[in-house]
Short mmCIF file of C-alpha atoms and ligand atoms in Angstrom, two decimals:
data_model
loop_
_atom_site.label_atom_id
_atom_site.label_comp_id
_atom_site.label_asym_id
_atom_site.label_seq_id
_atom_site.Cartn_x
_atom_site.Cartn_y
_atom_site.Cartn_z
CA MET A 12 20.23 -0.73 -8.17
CA ALA A 13 22.00 2.48 -7.23
CA ALA A 14 20.23 4.41 -9.99
CA ALA A 15 16.84 3.09 -8.94
CA ARG A 16 17.52 3.97 -5.30
CA GLU A 17 18.76 7.43 -6.18
CA ARG A 18 15.47 8.04 -7.97
CA THR A 19 13.35 6.67 -5.10
CA LEU A 20 15.07 8.99 -2.64
CA ALA A 21 14.78 11.95 -5.03
CA LEU A 22 11.02 11.39 -5.31
CA ILE A 23 10.52 11.69 -1.55
CA GLU A 24 13.16 14.39 -0.99
CA PRO A 25 10.68 17.32 -1.20
CA LEU A 26 8.38 15.78 1.44
CA SER A 27 8.08 16.24 5.17
CA GLU A 28 8.01 13.31 7.61
CA GLN A 29 4.32 14.02 8.09
CA GLN A 30 3.67 13.78 4.33
CA LEU A 31 5.59 10.51 4.17
CA ASN A 32 3.27 8.97 6.75
CA ARG A 33 0.00 10.56 5.65
CA VAL A 34 -2.80 8.51 4.11
CA TYR A 35 -3.88 10.44 1.02
CA SER A 36 -6.22 7.76 -0.31
CA GLU A 37 -7.66 4.48 0.91
CA LEU A 38 -6.35 3.02 -2.34
CA LEU A 39 -2.72 3.93 -1.73
CA SER A 40 -0.22 3.14 1.02
CA PRO A 41 1.51 5.87 2.97
CA LEU A 42 4.83 6.47 1.19
CA ALA A 43 6.71 5.30 4.29
CA TRP A 44 5.18 1.83 3.77
CA ASP A 45 6.41 1.69 0.16
CA LEU A 46 9.93 2.63 1.30
CA GLY A 47 10.07 0.00 4.05
CA HIS A 48 8.56 -2.56 1.67
CA ILE A 49 11.18 -1.84 -1.01
CA ALA A 50 13.96 -2.50 1.53
CA ASN A 51 12.18 -5.52 3.00
CA PHE A 52 11.68 -7.10 -0.44
CA GLU A 53 15.40 -6.62 -1.12
CA GLU A 54 16.24 -8.19 2.23
CA LEU A 55 13.91 -11.14 1.61
CA TRP A 56 15.14 -11.99 -1.90
CA LEU A 57 18.80 -10.96 -1.95
CA VAL A 58 19.93 -11.10 1.68
CA GLN A 59 17.84 -14.02 2.93
CA THR A 60 16.99 -16.15 -0.11
CA VAL A 61 20.08 -15.70 -2.29
CA GLY A 62 22.53 -14.87 0.52
CA GLY A 63 21.18 -17.33 3.08
CA LEU A 64 21.43 -14.73 5.87
CA GLU A 65 19.05 -13.93 8.72
CA PRO A 66 16.94 -10.74 8.45
CA LEU A 67 17.89 -7.68 10.54
CA ASP A 68 14.48 -7.80 12.25
CA GLY A 69 12.20 -10.76 11.49
CA ALA A 70 9.01 -8.90 12.46
CA LEU A 71 9.41 -6.41 9.63
CA GLY A 72 8.73 -9.14 7.09
CA ARG A 73 5.14 -9.32 8.35
CA TYR A 74 4.43 -5.57 8.29
CA TYR A 75 5.81 -5.12 4.79
CA ASP A 76 4.16 -8.14 3.19
CA ALA A 77 1.83 -6.71 0.54
CA ILE A 78 -0.61 -9.62 0.56
CA GLU A 79 -0.86 -9.91 4.35
CA ASN A 80 -1.44 -6.17 4.74
CA PRO A 81 -3.96 -4.70 2.29
CA ARG A 82 -3.55 -0.98 1.66
CA PRO A 83 -6.26 0.34 4.03
CA VAL A 84 -4.53 -1.19 7.12
CA ARG A 85 -0.95 -0.25 6.29
CA ASN A 86 -0.89 3.00 8.28
CA GLN A 87 -2.01 1.14 11.40
CA LEU A 88 1.15 -1.00 11.37
CA PRO A 89 4.17 -0.14 13.51
CA LEU A 90 6.02 1.07 10.44
CA LEU A 91 9.57 2.37 10.46
CA ARG A 92 9.77 6.14 10.34
CA GLY A 93 12.34 8.89 9.97
CA GLU A 94 15.98 7.98 10.55
CA GLU A 95 15.07 4.41 11.46
CA LEU A 96 13.45 3.92 8.05
CA ARG A 97 16.38 5.48 6.18
CA GLY A 98 18.78 3.42 8.27
CA TYR A 99 16.95 0.20 7.36
CA LEU A 100 17.08 1.05 3.62
CA ALA A 101 20.83 1.69 3.89
CA ASP A 102 21.61 -1.35 6.10
CA VAL A 103 19.77 -3.74 3.80
CA ARG A 104 21.48 -2.25 0.76
CA GLY A 105 24.89 -2.76 2.37
CA ARG A 106 24.16 -6.42 3.11
CA ALA A 107 22.63 -6.95 -0.35
CA LEU A 108 25.77 -5.59 -2.03
CA ASP A 109 27.90 -7.98 0.05
CA VAL A 110 25.72 -10.86 -1.13
CA LEU A 111 25.96 -9.70 -4.76
CA ASP A 112 29.77 -9.58 -4.45
CA ARG A 113 29.93 -13.26 -3.67
CA THR A 114 27.08 -14.53 -5.88
CA ASP A 115 27.71 -16.34 -9.14
CA PHE A 116 24.93 -15.21 -11.47
CA ASP A 117 26.19 -17.48 -14.27
CA ARG A 118 24.91 -20.55 -12.45
CA THR A 119 22.17 -22.31 -14.35
CA ASP A 120 21.16 -24.77 -11.62
CA ASP A 121 19.25 -22.13 -9.64
CA PRO A 122 16.49 -20.31 -11.55
CA LEU A 123 16.71 -17.40 -9.09
CA LEU A 124 20.31 -16.80 -10.16
CA GLU A 125 20.12 -17.78 -13.82
CA GLY A 126 20.14 -14.67 -15.99
CA ALA A 127 20.60 -12.67 -12.77
CA PHE A 128 16.85 -13.04 -12.20
CA ALA A 129 16.83 -12.03 -8.52
CA TYR A 130 18.91 -8.94 -9.28
CA GLU A 131 16.72 -7.85 -12.22
CA MET A 132 13.58 -8.53 -10.19
CA LEU A 133 14.74 -6.19 -7.42
CA ILE A 134 15.38 -3.33 -9.80
CA ALA A 135 12.03 -3.84 -11.54
CA HIS A 136 10.28 -4.05 -8.16
CA GLU A 137 11.72 -0.75 -6.93
CA ARG A 138 10.90 0.93 -10.26
CA GLN A 139 7.31 -0.39 -10.11
CA HIS A 140 6.92 1.02 -6.61
CA GLN A 141 8.13 4.39 -7.87
CA GLU A 142 5.10 4.40 -10.16
CA THR A 143 2.80 3.56 -7.24
CA MET A 144 4.43 6.34 -5.23
CA LEU A 145 3.82 8.76 -8.12
CA GLN A 146 0.10 7.87 -8.03
CA LEU A 147 0.14 9.32 -4.54
CA LEU A 148 2.67 12.10 -5.15
CA GLN A 149 0.42 13.62 -7.81
CA MET A 150 -2.11 14.24 -5.02
CA VAL A 151 0.42 16.20 -2.94
CA ASP A 152 -0.39 19.91 -3.22
CA GLY A 153 2.52 21.87 -4.63
CA TYR A 154 4.77 18.83 -5.03
CA GLU A 155 7.90 19.93 -6.88
CA CYS A 156 8.65 17.21 -9.38
CA PRO A 157 12.34 16.22 -9.08
CA GLY A 158 14.19 16.24 -12.38
CA TYR A 159 11.12 17.48 -14.26
CA ASP A 160 12.17 17.68 -17.90
CA PRO A 161 9.42 18.23 -20.48
CA SER A 162 12.09 18.27 -23.22
CA VAL A 163 12.16 14.46 -23.10
CA VAL A 164 8.80 14.44 -24.88
CA GLU A 165 9.03 14.08 -28.66
CA LEU A 166 6.25 16.32 -29.87
CA ALA A 167 6.29 15.64 -33.60
CA VAL A 168 2.60 15.12 -34.26
CA GLU A 169 1.83 13.80 -37.70
CA PRO A 170 -1.68 13.60 -39.04
CA GLY A 171 -2.79 10.07 -39.82
CA PRO A 172 -5.75 7.74 -40.04
CA GLU A 173 -7.87 7.20 -36.93
CA MET A 174 -7.27 3.44 -37.06
CA VAL A 175 -4.58 1.19 -38.53
CA ALA A 176 -4.92 -2.38 -39.79
CA VAL A 177 -3.24 -5.33 -38.12
CA PRO A 178 -2.98 -8.36 -40.39
CA GLY A 179 -4.39 -11.66 -39.17
CA GLY A 180 -2.19 -14.70 -38.67
CA SER A 181 -0.02 -16.50 -36.12
CA TYR A 182 1.58 -14.28 -33.49
CA SER A 183 4.13 -15.24 -30.85
CA ILE A 184 2.82 -13.92 -27.55
CA GLY A 185 4.79 -13.60 -24.33
CA ALA A 186 8.43 -13.12 -23.36
CA ALA A 187 11.14 -14.79 -25.44
CA GLY A 188 13.50 -17.22 -23.69
CA ALA A 189 16.36 -14.88 -22.85
CA GLY A 190 16.18 -11.78 -20.69
CA PHE A 191 14.27 -10.88 -17.56
CA ALA A 192 10.51 -11.37 -17.56
CA TYR A 193 7.91 -12.18 -14.92
CA ASP A 194 6.28 -15.59 -14.65
CA ASN A 195 2.98 -14.30 -16.12
CA GLU A 196 4.73 -13.36 -19.42
CA ARG A 197 5.76 -17.00 -19.95
CA PRO A 198 5.63 -19.40 -21.60
CA ARG A 199 5.79 -17.76 -25.00
CA HIS A 200 3.14 -19.34 -27.18
CA THR A 201 1.51 -18.95 -30.58
CA VAL A 202 -1.91 -17.41 -30.98
CA GLU A 203 -4.06 -17.13 -34.11
CA ILE A 204 -5.46 -13.64 -34.53
CA GLU A 205 -8.12 -12.52 -37.01
CA PRO A 206 -7.33 -9.33 -38.92
CA PHE A 207 -8.51 -6.28 -36.96
CA LEU A 208 -8.22 -2.51 -36.71
CA ILE A 209 -6.76 -0.61 -33.78
CA ASP A 210 -6.74 3.09 -32.92
CA ARG A 211 -3.52 4.68 -34.11
CA THR A 212 -3.19 6.59 -30.81
CA PRO A 213 -4.64 6.35 -27.32
CA VAL A 214 -8.09 7.94 -26.89
CA THR A 215 -7.71 11.68 -26.18
CA ASN A 216 -9.15 13.99 -23.56
CA ALA A 217 -11.09 15.73 -26.37
CA ALA A 218 -12.78 12.50 -27.45
CA PHE A 219 -13.51 11.44 -23.88
CA ALA A 220 -14.97 14.85 -23.02
CA ARG A 221 -17.35 14.51 -26.00
CA PHE A 222 -18.38 11.08 -24.70
CA VAL A 223 -19.03 12.44 -21.19
CA ASP A 224 -20.96 15.43 -22.57
CA GLU A 225 -23.15 13.26 -24.81
CA THR A 226 -23.80 10.33 -22.47
CA GLY A 227 -23.54 11.87 -18.99
CA ASP A 228 -21.01 9.18 -18.11
CA GLU A 229 -18.62 9.84 -15.22
CA PRO A 230 -15.63 12.06 -15.94
CA PRO A 231 -12.14 10.70 -15.26
CA LEU A 232 -10.61 11.08 -11.80
CA TYR A 233 -9.22 14.60 -11.16
CA TRP A 234 -11.58 16.28 -13.66
CA GLU A 235 -14.09 18.94 -12.57
CA PRO A 236 -16.40 21.21 -14.59
CA ASP A 237 -14.92 24.65 -15.28
CA GLY A 238 -18.38 26.27 -15.05
CA GLU A 239 -18.37 27.19 -18.74
CA GLY A 240 -19.08 23.82 -20.25
CA GLY A 241 -15.47 22.68 -20.23
CA TRP A 242 -13.26 20.80 -17.81
CA LEU A 243 -10.41 21.50 -15.43
CA ARG A 244 -7.91 18.85 -14.38
CA THR A 245 -5.90 18.90 -11.16
CA VAL A 246 -2.51 17.21 -10.96
CA PHE A 247 0.42 17.81 -8.57
CA GLY A 248 -1.75 20.48 -6.98
CA ARG A 249 -2.06 22.46 -10.21
CA ARG A 250 -5.56 23.05 -11.56
CA GLU A 251 -5.41 23.56 -15.31
CA PRO A 252 -7.77 23.68 -18.30
CA LEU A 253 -7.96 20.24 -19.85
CA ASP A 254 -5.38 19.75 -22.60
CA GLU A 255 -7.52 18.16 -25.29
CA ARG A 256 -4.57 16.74 -27.22
CA LEU A 257 -3.37 14.47 -24.42
CA PRO A 258 -4.41 10.85 -23.97
CA VAL A 259 -7.19 10.52 -21.40
CA ILE A 260 -5.88 9.09 -18.13
CA HIS A 261 -7.39 7.92 -14.81
CA VAL A 262 -10.39 6.16 -16.31
CA ASP A 263 -11.57 2.78 -15.08
CA TRP A 264 -12.23 -0.28 -17.22
CA GLY A 265 -15.99 0.32 -17.34
CA GLN A 266 -15.56 3.86 -18.64
CA ALA A 267 -13.17 2.59 -21.31
CA GLU A 268 -15.53 -0.20 -22.30
CA ARG A 269 -18.56 2.12 -22.50
CA PHE A 270 -16.59 4.65 -24.54
CA ALA A 271 -15.58 1.91 -26.96
CA ARG A 272 -19.18 0.77 -27.44
CA TRP A 273 -20.39 4.37 -27.78
CA SER A 274 -17.91 4.88 -30.61
CA GLY A 275 -18.96 1.67 -32.37
CA LYS A 276 -15.77 -0.14 -31.41
CA ARG A 277 -14.53 -2.43 -28.62
CA LEU A 278 -11.49 -2.82 -26.40
CA PRO A 279 -8.67 -4.92 -27.88
CA THR A 280 -7.86 -8.27 -26.32
CA GLU A 281 -4.43 -8.37 -24.77
CA TYR A 282 -3.27 -10.66 -27.59
CA GLU A 283 -4.46 -8.14 -30.16
CA TRP A 284 -2.73 -5.40 -28.19
CA GLU A 285 0.57 -7.30 -28.21
CA ALA A 286 0.25 -8.07 -31.93
CA ALA A 287 -0.37 -4.37 -32.64
CA ALA A 288 2.64 -3.40 -30.48
CA ALA A 289 5.10 -5.64 -32.36
CA GLY A 290 8.02 -3.62 -33.67
CA THR A 291 7.53 -0.67 -31.29
CA ASP A 292 10.77 1.15 -30.51
CA PRO A 293 10.94 1.72 -26.73
CA GLY A 294 13.70 4.28 -27.41
CA HIS A 295 10.95 6.59 -28.67
CA ALA A 296 8.34 6.48 -25.92
CA ASN A 297 7.25 8.67 -23.03
CA LEU A 298 8.67 6.61 -20.15
CA ASP A 299 10.99 7.11 -17.16
CA GLN A 300 8.93 9.59 -15.11
CA LEU A 301 10.65 12.75 -16.33
CA ALA A 302 7.74 14.38 -18.19
CA TYR A 303 5.38 13.88 -15.20
CA GLY A 304 2.51 13.54 -17.64
CA CYS A 305 1.48 12.38 -21.09
CA ALA A 306 2.70 13.48 -24.52
CA PRO A 307 0.03 14.57 -27.02
CA ALA A 308 -1.65 11.75 -28.93
CA GLY A 309 0.26 11.36 -32.19
CA ALA A 310 3.69 12.07 -30.69
CA TYR A 311 6.68 9.72 -30.94
CA ALA A 312 6.15 8.93 -34.61
CA GLU A 313 9.59 7.30 -34.70
CA GLY A 314 8.50 4.75 -32.11
CA ALA A 315 5.60 3.51 -34.29
CA SER A 316 4.92 -0.22 -34.25
CA ALA A 317 5.00 -2.33 -37.40
CA CYS A 318 1.30 -1.74 -38.08
CA GLY A 319 1.72 2.03 -37.61
CA ALA A 320 0.25 2.38 -34.10
CA LEU A 321 1.80 5.16 -31.98
CA GLN A 322 2.54 5.36 -28.26
CA MET A 323 1.94 1.67 -27.63
CA LEU A 324 4.66 1.99 -24.97
CA GLY A 325 4.65 4.94 -22.59
CA ASP A 326 2.10 7.66 -21.74
CA VAL A 327 -0.79 5.54 -20.40
CA TRP A 328 -1.38 1.95 -19.38
CA GLU A 329 -4.02 0.67 -21.76
CA TRP A 330 -7.01 -1.31 -20.51
CA THR A 331 -7.69 -4.44 -22.54
CA ALA A 332 -10.80 -6.63 -22.77
CA THR A 333 -8.93 -9.56 -21.21
CA ASP A 334 -9.15 -11.07 -17.71
CA PHE A 335 -5.78 -11.67 -16.05
CA ALA A 336 -4.94 -15.38 -16.24
CA GLY A 337 -1.93 -17.62 -16.73
CA TYR A 338 -0.76 -18.48 -20.22
CA PRO A 339 -1.08 -22.16 -21.24
CA GLY A 340 1.59 -24.03 -19.25
CA PHE A 341 2.00 -21.21 -16.68
CA GLN A 342 4.34 -21.94 -13.78
CA ALA A 343 4.50 -19.63 -10.77
CA PHE A 344 7.97 -18.19 -10.21
CA PRO A 345 9.56 -17.22 -7.89
CA TYR A 346 6.44 -17.05 -5.68
CA ARG A 347 2.70 -17.60 -6.15
CA GLU A 348 1.89 -14.15 -4.78
CA TYR A 349 3.51 -12.33 -7.68
CA SER A 350 0.84 -13.27 -10.25
CA GLU A 351 -1.04 -16.46 -9.62
CA VAL A 352 -3.16 -15.33 -6.68
CA PHE A 353 -4.63 -12.63 -8.96
CA PHE A 354 -5.81 -15.05 -11.65
CA GLY A 355 -9.47 -16.01 -11.79
CA GLY A 356 -11.43 -13.22 -13.48
CA ASP A 357 -11.50 -10.35 -10.98
CA TYR A 358 -8.65 -8.44 -12.62
CA ARG A 359 -8.25 -6.99 -16.12
CA VAL A 360 -5.00 -6.79 -18.04
CA LEU A 361 -3.43 -3.44 -18.86
CA ARG A 362 -0.61 -3.13 -21.37
CA GLY A 363 1.98 -0.66 -22.55
CA GLY A 364 3.25 1.28 -19.53
CA ALA A 365 2.57 4.86 -18.49
CA TRP A 366 4.85 7.92 -18.35
CA ALA A 367 5.56 6.89 -14.75
CA ALA A 368 6.88 3.47 -15.74
CA THR A 369 10.53 2.97 -16.59
CA ARG A 370 12.46 1.19 -19.29
CA GLU A 371 13.55 -1.53 -16.86
CA VAL A 372 9.89 -2.47 -16.47
CA VAL A 373 8.12 -1.91 -19.77
CA ARG A 374 8.30 -4.22 -22.79
CA PRO A 375 5.64 -5.36 -25.27
CA SER A 376 5.12 -8.62 -23.35
CA PHE A 377 4.75 -6.96 -19.91
CA ARG A 378 1.33 -7.52 -18.31
CA ASN A 379 -0.09 -5.21 -15.69
CA TRP A 380 -3.41 -5.95 -14.01
CA ASP A 381 -5.89 -4.23 -11.76
CA LEU A 382 -9.51 -4.31 -10.64
CA PRO A 383 -11.84 -2.89 -13.31
CA VAL A 384 -13.06 -0.13 -10.92
CA ARG A 385 -9.61 1.34 -10.32
CA ARG A 386 -8.97 4.90 -11.54
CA GLN A 387 -6.02 6.10 -9.45
CA ILE A 388 -3.61 4.19 -11.71
CA PHE A 389 -2.18 5.88 -14.81
CA ALA A 390 -4.61 4.13 -17.15
CA GLY A 391 -6.16 5.11 -20.45
CA PHE A 392 -7.02 2.99 -23.45
CA ARG A 393 -7.38 2.70 -27.20
CA CYS A 394 -10.14 0.97 -29.13
CA ALA A 395 -10.16 -1.86 -31.66
CA ALA A 396 -12.65 -3.04 -34.23
CA ASP A 397 -13.12 -6.08 -36.42
CA SER A 398 -11.85 -5.51 -39.96
CA GLY A 399 -14.52 -3.86 -42.04
CA VAL A 400 -15.88 -1.90 -39.07
CA GLY A 401 -14.80 1.62 -38.10
CA SER A 402 -12.79 3.89 -40.33
FE1 FE2 B 5 5.95 -4.75 -3.91
#
């Protein structure tokens, strides 16, 4: 918890109070909302629910409820600012640590305590909000990335086939019994999968630029023509020529789907994606927010999955063909608003985790979801094909 908090505070350290409260995009909260929400979530689950204590200020629970307050209205709320906001983060943390001191996480009669669920959930929640905050921070002109360390990227790029084969058969999908996982990753169940092919790496900027040039489809978010037939990309206030080797990022589901069809392929289902990711080594993946961008497609050869696919974890979230829904036998836990209210066909599943996700969050069974029109998230994709199609 301390490490996650240290990182959250480091991310906002370069910003002014005005930048913390500014609305940069209708799709993203002001950073001050994320900060208050992180503390409020900790107060709700550790201090109130596990600890049985009263909140410091009951009204805050309403302002920082993500479902009650959709993003466009969040800057109209009487949010905590400045020293008051920092004080609330610190006060809640103090009370949460007191609760942790006297909580027995070996108890198996309370699912919130078993396996230290509530504690793991808090860390994952703060880490996931760091990624959301980075979606906004990359729009801040001249933002100086704290702890920026490009040396974390393993650049070894080995030539290889465009697609790799995944054998058909029975695959166990979802989170295994032990260890922290969200409700939507359970229960683990068996799925029959036909043999298929999957791209060895995420689709690159070079390939996507060819698609845009040939079809006139929309470019990804943050791209603009360079006036000479190429593209520039702006990120963290820096406008740079497009690096063709990197995975394409900031595309929506429709762009991914149209690219796949244009190339004679399709998007993988999320089950296919998870089958192709089996055996991936998360120790060799571009995660943890230190590279502040993607590694070239073909990097992290040592992290290859069993079928030989690279970068299944890290770099970009990967759009899949699948609507977000509960697995057979799904049970909401610890609250319906985590996953269940998003079931029903409006949202698509993304897998794999981007450079801005952290190791506490990402695992092969982790399911992310968003509306198919969203492009501000760190999303790219790779394509699949039935066996016998493609390369
Ligand atoms: Fe949240």
